Short mmCIF file of C-alpha atoms in Angstrom, two decimals:
data_model
loop_
_atom_site.label_atom_id
_atom_site.label_comp_id
_atom_site.label_asym_id
_atom_site.label_seq_id
_atom_site.Cartn_x
_atom_site.Cartn_y
_atom_site.Cartn_z
CA MET A 1 106.86 88.68 108.93
CA SER A 2 108.27 90.29 105.91
CA LEU A 3 110.14 88.07 103.38
CA LYS A 4 113.16 89.83 101.68
CA CYS A 5 114.93 88.03 98.70
CA GLY A 6 117.98 89.28 97.01
CA ILE A 7 118.61 88.59 93.35
CA VAL A 8 122.40 87.84 92.63
CA GLY A 9 124.45 86.77 89.67
CA LEU A 10 127.08 87.83 87.20
CA PRO A 11 126.39 90.98 85.11
CA ASN A 12 124.04 90.41 82.12
CA VAL A 13 122.43 87.15 83.20
CA GLY A 14 119.00 88.57 83.46
CA LYS A 15 118.70 89.69 87.12
CA SER A 16 117.03 93.08 86.32
CA THR A 17 114.69 91.51 83.84
CA LEU A 18 113.60 89.00 86.48
CA PHE A 19 113.27 91.86 88.91
CA ASN A 20 110.98 93.66 86.46
CA CYS A 21 109.05 90.44 86.05
CA ILE A 22 108.25 89.99 89.76
CA SER A 23 108.32 93.45 91.17
CA SER A 24 105.92 96.33 91.12
CA SER A 25 108.90 98.59 90.45
CA ARG A 26 110.69 98.81 87.13
CA ALA A 27 114.48 98.31 87.06
CA GLN A 28 116.74 99.36 84.25
CA ALA A 29 117.71 96.43 82.17
CA ALA A 30 120.54 97.02 79.68
CA ASN A 31 123.28 95.06 77.90
CA PHE A 32 126.43 96.22 79.83
CA PRO A 33 128.02 95.32 83.14
CA PHE A 34 126.95 97.22 86.19
CA CYS A 35 123.81 98.62 84.68
CA THR A 36 122.50 98.28 88.23
CA ILE A 37 124.52 100.44 90.61
CA GLU A 38 122.33 100.92 93.69
CA PRO A 39 120.23 97.99 94.45
CA ASN A 40 116.73 98.21 93.06
CA ILE A 41 113.99 97.43 95.73
CA GLY A 42 110.52 96.48 95.00
CA SER A 43 107.77 94.34 96.28
CA THR A 44 105.14 91.94 94.99
CA THR A 45 102.16 90.33 96.58
CA VAL A 46 102.24 86.60 97.56
CA PRO A 47 99.68 84.85 95.15
CA ASP A 48 97.10 82.96 97.23
CA GLU A 49 93.64 82.22 95.73
CA ARG A 50 92.37 81.37 99.21
CA LEU A 51 92.54 85.14 100.11
CA ASN A 52 90.49 86.00 97.00
CA VAL A 53 87.86 83.38 98.03
CA LEU A 54 87.60 84.77 101.61
CA SER A 55 87.34 88.30 100.31
CA LYS A 56 84.45 87.54 98.13
CA MET A 57 82.73 85.65 101.01
CA CYS A 58 83.35 88.41 103.68
CA ASN A 59 83.04 91.49 101.28
CA PRO A 60 85.53 93.40 103.69
CA LYS A 61 86.46 97.07 103.50
CA ARG A 62 89.93 96.09 102.52
CA THR A 63 91.81 92.92 101.47
CA ILE A 64 95.55 92.77 102.22
CA PRO A 65 97.76 90.04 100.83
CA ALA A 66 101.17 89.02 102.20
CA THR A 67 104.13 90.66 100.42
CA VAL A 68 107.64 89.80 99.43
CA GLU A 69 110.45 92.41 99.11
CA ILE A 70 112.77 91.88 96.16
CA VAL A 71 116.23 93.42 96.05
CA ASP A 72 117.93 93.44 92.67
CA ILE A 73 121.62 93.50 93.65
CA ALA A 74 124.20 94.66 91.03
CA GLY A 75 126.19 91.96 89.15
CA LEU A 76 129.09 90.42 91.16
CA VAL A 77 132.38 89.77 89.32
CA LYS A 78 135.47 87.72 90.11
CA GLY A 79 137.28 89.51 92.81
CA ALA A 80 134.20 91.06 94.34
CA SER A 81 135.21 89.87 97.87
CA ARG A 82 138.39 92.13 97.41
CA GLY A 83 136.31 95.05 96.19
CA GLU A 84 136.71 94.35 92.43
CA GLY A 85 133.89 95.87 90.24
CA LEU A 86 131.38 97.17 92.82
CA GLY A 87 131.79 94.22 95.07
CA ASN A 88 131.92 95.05 98.77
CA GLN A 89 128.98 97.32 98.67
CA PHE A 90 126.72 94.43 97.11
CA LEU A 91 128.07 91.76 99.44
CA ALA A 92 126.62 94.06 102.22
CA ASN A 93 123.29 94.22 100.37
CA ILE A 94 123.21 90.41 100.17
CA ARG A 95 123.85 90.13 103.94
CA GLU A 96 120.47 91.94 104.58
CA THR A 97 118.35 89.51 102.78
CA ASP A 98 116.53 86.27 104.00
CA ALA A 99 117.19 84.23 100.90
CA ILE A 100 119.27 84.47 97.75
CA LEU A 101 117.70 84.06 94.30
CA HIS A 102 120.92 83.11 92.29
CA VAL A 103 120.14 83.86 88.59
CA LEU A 104 122.15 81.78 86.05
CA ARG A 105 122.21 82.53 82.35
CA CYS A 106 121.10 79.34 80.49
CA PHE A 107 120.56 80.82 77.03
CA ASP A 108 122.49 81.62 73.88
CA ASP A 109 122.22 85.12 72.47
CA ASP A 110 124.94 86.85 70.41
CA ASN A 111 123.30 90.11 71.16
CA VAL A 112 123.84 90.00 74.92
CA THR A 113 127.42 89.94 75.94
CA HIS A 114 128.77 87.76 78.64
CA VAL A 115 131.47 89.11 80.99
CA ASP A 116 133.59 85.89 80.33
CA GLY A 117 132.81 85.60 76.70
CA THR A 118 131.04 82.30 76.71
CA VAL A 119 127.87 80.90 78.23
CA ASP A 120 128.66 78.49 81.10
CA PRO A 121 126.13 78.68 84.07
CA VAL A 122 128.15 76.17 86.18
CA ARG A 123 131.29 78.25 85.87
CA ASP A 124 129.19 81.40 86.68
CA LYS A 125 127.80 79.70 89.74
CA GLU A 126 131.16 78.87 90.99
CA VAL A 127 132.47 82.39 90.51
CA ILE A 128 129.67 83.78 92.66
CA ASP A 129 130.07 80.95 95.22
CA MET A 130 133.80 81.52 95.63
CA GLU A 131 133.32 85.27 96.12
CA LEU A 132 130.75 84.72 98.84
CA GLN A 133 132.84 81.94 100.41
CA ILE A 134 135.93 84.14 100.57
CA LYS A 135 133.92 86.95 102.25
CA ASP A 136 132.46 84.43 104.72
CA LEU A 137 135.92 82.97 105.60
CA GLU A 138 137.03 86.51 106.31
CA THR A 139 134.14 87.08 108.58
CA VAL A 140 134.65 83.71 110.42
CA THR A 141 138.39 84.31 110.77
CA ASN A 142 137.78 87.67 112.41
CA ARG A 143 135.20 86.25 114.72
CA ILE A 144 137.49 83.41 115.77
CA THR A 145 140.13 86.03 116.65
CA LYS A 146 137.67 87.83 118.84
CA VAL A 147 136.23 84.77 120.75
CA GLN A 148 139.19 82.47 120.91
CA LYS A 149 140.80 84.15 123.98
CA GLN A 150 137.50 84.35 125.79
CA ALA A 151 136.85 80.77 125.06
CA GLN A 152 140.25 79.46 126.08
CA THR A 153 141.12 81.58 129.06
CA GLY A 154 138.09 83.47 130.17
CA GLY A 155 135.91 80.49 131.00
CA ASP A 156 133.04 81.93 128.82
CA LYS A 157 130.75 78.97 127.92
CA GLN A 158 129.00 81.00 125.19
CA ALA A 159 132.29 81.96 123.62
CA LYS A 160 133.36 78.22 123.64
CA LYS A 161 129.98 77.27 121.70
CA ALA A 162 130.60 80.09 119.33
CA LEU A 163 134.30 79.07 118.69
CA GLU A 164 133.28 75.38 118.14
CA LEU A 165 130.77 76.40 115.52
CA LEU A 166 133.16 78.97 113.87
CA LEU A 167 135.83 76.27 113.57
CA ARG A 168 133.28 74.05 111.71
CA TYR A 169 132.38 76.84 109.38
CA LYS A 170 136.10 77.65 108.80
CA GLU A 171 136.88 74.02 107.87
CA VAL A 172 134.01 73.81 105.31
CA LEU A 173 134.68 77.31 103.66
CA GLU A 174 138.47 76.49 103.37
CA GLN A 175 137.38 73.44 101.22
CA GLY A 176 135.50 75.74 98.85
CA ARG A 177 132.12 74.70 100.21
CA ASN A 178 129.23 76.67 101.46
CA ALA A 179 128.45 77.50 105.16
CA ARG A 180 124.90 76.06 104.81
CA GLU A 181 126.51 72.64 104.71
CA VAL A 182 127.33 72.98 108.43
CA LYS A 183 124.05 72.05 110.22
CA ALA A 184 123.36 73.84 113.55
CA GLU A 185 122.73 70.99 116.05
CA ASN A 186 120.84 72.77 118.87
CA PRO A 187 118.81 75.98 119.58
CA ASP A 188 122.10 77.75 120.80
CA GLU A 189 123.87 77.03 117.52
CA ILE A 190 120.85 78.14 115.50
CA LYS A 191 120.86 81.45 117.32
CA LEU A 192 124.63 81.77 116.89
CA ALA A 193 124.43 81.01 113.14
CA LYS A 194 121.90 83.82 112.73
CA GLU A 195 124.21 86.21 114.54
CA PHE A 196 127.18 85.35 112.31
CA CYS A 197 125.08 86.48 109.15
CA LEU A 198 127.23 84.33 106.79
CA LEU A 199 126.33 84.89 103.11
CA THR A 200 126.73 81.26 102.04
CA ASN A 201 124.47 80.11 105.02
CA LYS A 202 121.52 81.80 103.46
CA PRO A 203 118.93 79.50 101.63
CA VAL A 204 119.50 79.68 97.87
CA LEU A 205 117.20 79.16 94.93
CA TYR A 206 118.97 78.83 91.63
CA VAL A 207 116.93 80.48 88.93
CA CYS A 208 117.91 79.16 85.47
CA ASN A 209 117.08 81.97 82.97
CA VAL A 210 116.29 80.31 79.66
CA ASP A 211 115.05 81.26 76.23
CA GLU A 212 111.37 81.09 75.38
CA ALA A 213 111.66 77.76 73.65
CA SER A 214 113.09 76.17 76.87
CA ALA A 215 110.50 77.77 79.30
CA LYS A 216 108.61 74.61 80.00
CA SER A 217 111.25 71.74 80.05
CA GLY A 218 114.62 73.49 80.45
CA ASN A 219 117.58 72.78 78.17
CA ALA A 220 121.11 71.33 78.33
CA TYR A 221 122.47 74.22 80.38
CA VAL A 222 119.77 73.51 82.98
CA LYS A 223 120.65 69.86 83.23
CA ARG A 224 124.23 70.77 83.81
CA VAL A 225 123.25 73.09 86.72
CA ARG A 226 120.90 70.47 88.23
CA GLU A 227 123.87 67.99 88.24
CA ALA A 228 126.19 70.52 89.72
CA ILE A 229 123.96 71.39 92.70
CA LYS A 230 122.87 67.76 93.36
CA GLY A 231 124.80 67.63 96.57
CA GLU A 232 123.71 71.05 97.81
CA ASP A 233 120.74 71.91 100.12
CA ALA A 234 119.24 74.13 97.45
CA GLN A 235 116.40 74.46 95.03
CA LEU A 236 116.17 75.06 91.25
CA MET A 237 113.55 76.48 89.03
CA VAL A 238 113.46 77.49 85.32
CA ILE A 239 112.06 80.78 84.04
CA ALA A 240 112.20 82.56 80.70
CA ALA A 241 112.58 86.03 82.16
CA LYS A 242 112.42 88.06 78.95
CA ILE A 243 109.28 86.66 77.54
CA GLU A 244 107.71 86.55 81.11
CA SER A 245 108.60 90.20 81.65
CA GLU A 246 106.83 90.96 78.37
CA ILE A 247 103.77 89.03 79.54
CA ALA A 248 103.77 90.77 82.81
CA GLU A 249 103.36 94.08 81.07
CA LEU A 250 100.02 93.03 79.71
CA GLU A 251 97.19 94.48 81.69
CA ASP A 252 94.49 91.94 80.56
CA PHE A 253 94.48 88.88 82.82
CA GLU A 254 93.04 86.58 80.04
CA GLU A 255 95.61 87.79 77.56
CA ARG A 256 98.52 86.95 80.05
CA LYS A 257 96.99 83.61 80.67
CA MET A 258 96.80 82.88 76.87
CA PHE A 259 100.44 83.81 76.30
CA LEU A 260 101.53 81.71 79.18
CA GLU A 261 99.65 78.78 77.75
CA GLU A 262 101.38 79.25 74.37
CA ILE A 263 104.74 78.62 75.92
CA GLY A 264 103.40 75.64 77.85
CA LEU A 265 103.02 77.17 81.31
CA GLU A 266 99.97 77.03 83.66
CA GLU A 267 101.33 79.61 86.11
CA SER A 268 103.56 82.62 85.59
CA GLY A 269 107.14 82.64 86.65
CA VAL A 270 106.17 85.09 89.42
CA VAL A 271 103.74 82.64 91.04
CA ARG A 272 106.20 79.77 90.80
CA LEU A 273 109.16 81.78 92.16
CA ILE A 274 107.25 83.15 95.16
CA LYS A 275 105.91 79.62 95.99
CA ALA A 276 109.52 78.32 95.67
CA ALA A 277 110.77 81.05 97.97
CA TYR A 278 108.21 80.19 100.55
CA ALA A 279 109.05 76.56 100.42
CA LEU A 280 112.81 77.47 100.52
CA LEU A 281 112.33 79.41 103.85
CA ASN A 282 109.81 77.00 105.35
CA LEU A 283 107.00 79.60 105.42
CA GLN A 284 103.24 79.20 105.39
CA THR A 285 100.07 81.50 105.62
CA PHE A 286 97.34 82.02 107.99
CA PHE A 287 94.43 84.40 107.58
CA THR A 288 92.31 86.82 109.49
CA ALA A 289 88.83 87.32 108.02
CA GLY A 290 85.95 89.62 108.77
CA SER A 291 83.75 92.50 107.48
CA ASP A 292 86.61 95.10 108.12
CA GLU A 293 89.50 93.24 106.67
CA CYS A 294 90.67 90.01 105.16
CA ARG A 295 94.35 89.48 105.44
CA ALA A 296 97.05 86.96 104.77
CA TRP A 297 99.96 86.64 107.27
CA THR A 298 103.33 84.92 106.89
CA ILE A 299 104.77 82.62 109.62
CA LYS A 300 107.24 79.81 109.79
CA VAL A 301 106.07 76.22 109.58
CA GLY A 302 105.81 74.88 113.12
CA ASP A 303 105.04 78.27 114.76
CA LYS A 304 102.59 78.15 117.59
CA ALA A 305 99.53 80.24 118.20
CA PRO A 306 101.31 82.96 120.28
CA GLN A 307 104.04 83.36 117.78
CA ALA A 308 101.34 83.85 114.93
CA ALA A 309 99.62 86.43 117.17
CA GLY A 310 102.92 88.18 117.56
CA VAL A 311 103.14 88.68 113.80
CA ILE A 312 99.98 90.87 113.99
CA HIS A 313 101.04 92.83 117.04
CA THR A 314 103.60 92.11 119.78
CA ASP A 315 100.96 92.82 122.47
CA PHE A 316 98.92 89.89 120.98
CA GLU A 317 101.83 87.57 121.86
CA LYS A 318 102.59 89.16 125.20
CA GLY A 319 99.03 88.91 126.45
CA PHE A 320 97.94 85.76 124.52
CA ILE A 321 94.88 83.92 126.14
CA ARG A 322 93.74 81.70 123.35
CA ALA A 323 93.11 81.63 119.59
CA GLU A 324 89.79 80.75 117.85
CA VAL A 325 90.68 78.69 114.79
CA ILE A 326 88.57 77.72 111.73
CA LYS A 327 89.95 75.55 109.01
CA TYR A 328 89.76 77.11 105.63
CA GLU A 329 87.99 74.25 104.10
CA ASP A 330 85.28 74.39 106.82
CA PHE A 331 84.87 78.20 106.41
CA VAL A 332 84.36 77.86 102.63
CA ALA A 333 81.99 74.91 103.04
CA LEU A 334 79.82 76.43 105.66
CA GLY A 335 79.99 80.03 104.46
CA SER A 336 80.57 82.07 107.54
CA GLU A 337 82.13 82.12 111.14
CA SER A 338 78.75 81.89 112.80
CA ALA A 339 77.87 78.81 110.73
CA CYS A 340 81.28 77.25 111.73
CA ARG A 341 80.59 78.00 115.39
CA ALA A 342 77.07 76.46 115.21
CA ALA A 343 78.40 73.39 113.52
CA GLY A 344 81.24 72.93 116.13
CA LYS A 345 83.90 73.72 113.53
CA LEU A 346 85.45 76.61 115.52
CA GLY A 347 88.27 75.42 117.74
CA SER A 348 89.55 77.13 120.94
CA GLU A 349 93.27 76.69 121.03
CA GLY A 350 95.86 77.34 123.62
CA LYS A 351 99.53 78.28 123.59
CA GLU A 352 100.83 74.91 122.37
CA TYR A 353 98.66 74.95 119.29
CA VAL A 354 100.80 74.53 116.11
CA VAL A 355 99.32 76.66 113.40
CA GLN A 356 98.46 75.00 110.18
CA ASP A 357 98.79 76.50 106.66
CA GLY A 358 95.38 78.12 105.79
CA ASP A 359 94.08 78.40 109.34
CA ILE A 360 91.60 81.26 109.87
CA MET A 361 92.40 82.77 113.27
CA HIS A 362 91.07 85.33 115.88
CA PHE A 363 93.16 85.99 118.93
CA LEU A 364 91.97 86.81 122.36
CA PHE A 365 94.59 88.67 124.56
CA ASN A 366 94.90 90.78 127.58
CA VAL A 367 97.77 93.17 128.25
#
């Protein structure tokens, strides 16, 4: 499973600086609107010290961490839903992502222009929200037109379910609220919601971009954002993107650590952001470990053993027989798979086993 996050926000709020912070690519970051024209795409590894420990213990030929794909989408402006600025193109880019990282400018700097002249992260948030809501309302209205006749005269049960959900979305969107406030009530609705691909139904993490002095505790702007999103099903984090991007350029690990400590942080913004994105999407990690390869795999919390097997290869899921499972803590304490087996710490699990974060797994299958 590959995680894809889209960075959005108004022009000049620090999106590309944040992208440079967390991606192995390097985006242009400049002080004028629409500096980013095509979306910059990069990837970063998911930080997990457990994989490093397993790699040292197994001494494999290769170690492969999980990755996150980051898309730096150009700055939206008021009217983007009608094609203003470079709007429609970028709304399509957002549609392809799993989650939205909504960057809000929470710092003062006379040298960095703001498209609306003043710094107001709550106003900026509302501008982006409105543009996404307008586009979603257009999508929902078009879908209603398509399914309404089928639902009312054609006796199509699936069309009726779709229409009921679409009408709930329409009511919320017309009130200037986000589609994610409508909760899918059963598996059919969950499937339909995914098919609709509504922009405001995507999980969102508000990233408050602050100055260096506010990196640890935030500031008055952050407090205002926190208050504004209180009723939303969303998360918030604080990052000083400019200083963090400079720290990320340092090659020496100890030097990076020292500079982070100077601004009062134990972990880099990259680590905190990826962890927050995982939590946002309800994701977790399991491992495969051996002399050939140690690897981290990403699955949903609640996935069962066959689904985890399918992340490695579809044949593993189709022909699933059982999974051999060792808890990470047991593997580290006992030192090897053979020692875990001898101590009775290797479990044989069937199709109903719910995978736990950190499980070390080996799958038996037959196709």
